[in-house]
C-alpha positions as a LaTeX table, in Angstrom:
\begin{tabular}{lrrr}
\hline
Residue & $x$ (\AA) & $y$ (\AA) & $z$ (\AA) \\
\hline
Met1 & 6.49 & $-9.09$ & $-6.47$ \\
Ser2 & 4.49 & $-10.98$ & $-3.62$ \\
Ser3 & 3.33 & $-7.84$ & $-1.99$ \\
Pro4 & $-0.27$ & $-7.05$ & $-2.73$ \\
Asn5 & 0.99 & $-3.49$ & $-3.02$ \\
Met6 & 2.67 & $-4.65$ & $-6.21$ \\
Ala7 & $-0.35$ & $-5.64$ & $-8.10$ \\
Pro8 & $-1.54$ & $-2.43$ & $-9.51$ \\
Leu9 & 2.06 & $-1.68$ & $-10.66$ \\
Val10 & 2.02 & $-4.94$ & $-12.48$ \\
Ser11 & $-1.18$ & $-4.14$ & $-14.17$ \\
His12 & 0.31 & $-0.79$ & $-15.01$ \\
Phe13 & 3.42 & $-2.20$ & $-16.52$ \\
Arg14 & 1.16 & $-4.65$ & $-18.53$ \\
Leu15 & $-1.36$ & $-1.69$ & $-19.89$ \\
Arg16 & 1.99 & 0.28 & $-21.02$ \\
Ala17 & 3.42 & $-2.84$ & $-22.95$ \\
Glu18 & $-0.05$ & $-3.36$ & $-24.43$ \\
Gln19 & 0.02 & 0.15 & $-25.56$ \\
Glu20 & 3.51 & 0.05 & $-26.86$ \\
Arg21 & 2.55 & $-2.80$ & $-28.86$ \\
Asp22 & $-0.37$ & $-0.99$ & $-30.49$ \\
Arg23 & 1.99 & 2.14 & $-31.16$ \\
Ala24 & 4.14 & $-0.10$ & $-32.75$ \\
Ala25 & 1.52 & $-1.52$ & $-35.16$ \\
Arg26 & 0.86 & 1.93 & $-35.99$ \\
Ala27 & 4.48 & 3.24 & $-36.39$ \\
Pro28 & 5.59 & 5.25 & $-39.70$ \\
Asn29 & 8.81 & 3.16 & $-40.24$ \\
Glu30 & 11.04 & 0.08 & $-38.94$ \\
Arg31 & 12.94 & 2.55 & $-36.48$ \\
His32 & 9.82 & 3.65 & $-34.57$ \\
Lys33 & 8.40 & 0.17 & $-34.68$ \\
Arg34 & 11.47 & $-1.13$ & $-33.30$ \\
Leu35 & 11.46 & 1.36 & $-30.57$ \\
His36 & 8.11 & 0.58 & $-29.27$ \\
Leu37 & 8.76 & $-2.83$ & $-29.21$ \\
Glu38 & 11.74 & $-2.61$ & $-27.01$ \\
Leu39 & 9.62 & $-0.15$ & $-24.78$ \\
Ala40 & 6.96 & $-3.13$ & $-24.74$ \\
Ala41 & 9.51 & $-5.59$ & $-23.92$ \\
Ile42 & 10.80 & $-3.39$ & $-21.02$ \\
Phe43 & 7.48 & $-2.95$ & $-19.20$ \\
Glu44 & 6.67 & $-6.80$ & $-19.94$ \\
Arg45 & 9.97 & $-7.59$ & $-17.67$ \\
Arg46 & 8.83 & $-4.96$ & $-14.97$ \\
Ala47 & 5.52 & $-6.64$ & $-14.97$ \\
Ala48 & 7.32 & $-10.20$ & $-14.67$ \\
Gly49 & 9.39 & $-8.42$ & $-11.70$ \\
Gly50 & 12.35 & $-8.64$ & $-13.94$ \\
Pro51 & 15.09 & $-5.68$ & $-13.81$ \\
Met52 & 14.56 & $-2.85$ & $-16.22$ \\
\hline
\end{tabular}
């Protein structure tokens, strides 16, 4: 992710990860909480340039 064009994408993935962590905090049950935390982890990996 050294390309300058990737920077907006990195910040998008970081924002989505943060949003998913917020949703996990408000999740009605453990199943939903786990789902949002898994999505947050995926977005964090994408922001770091890792595979989905």
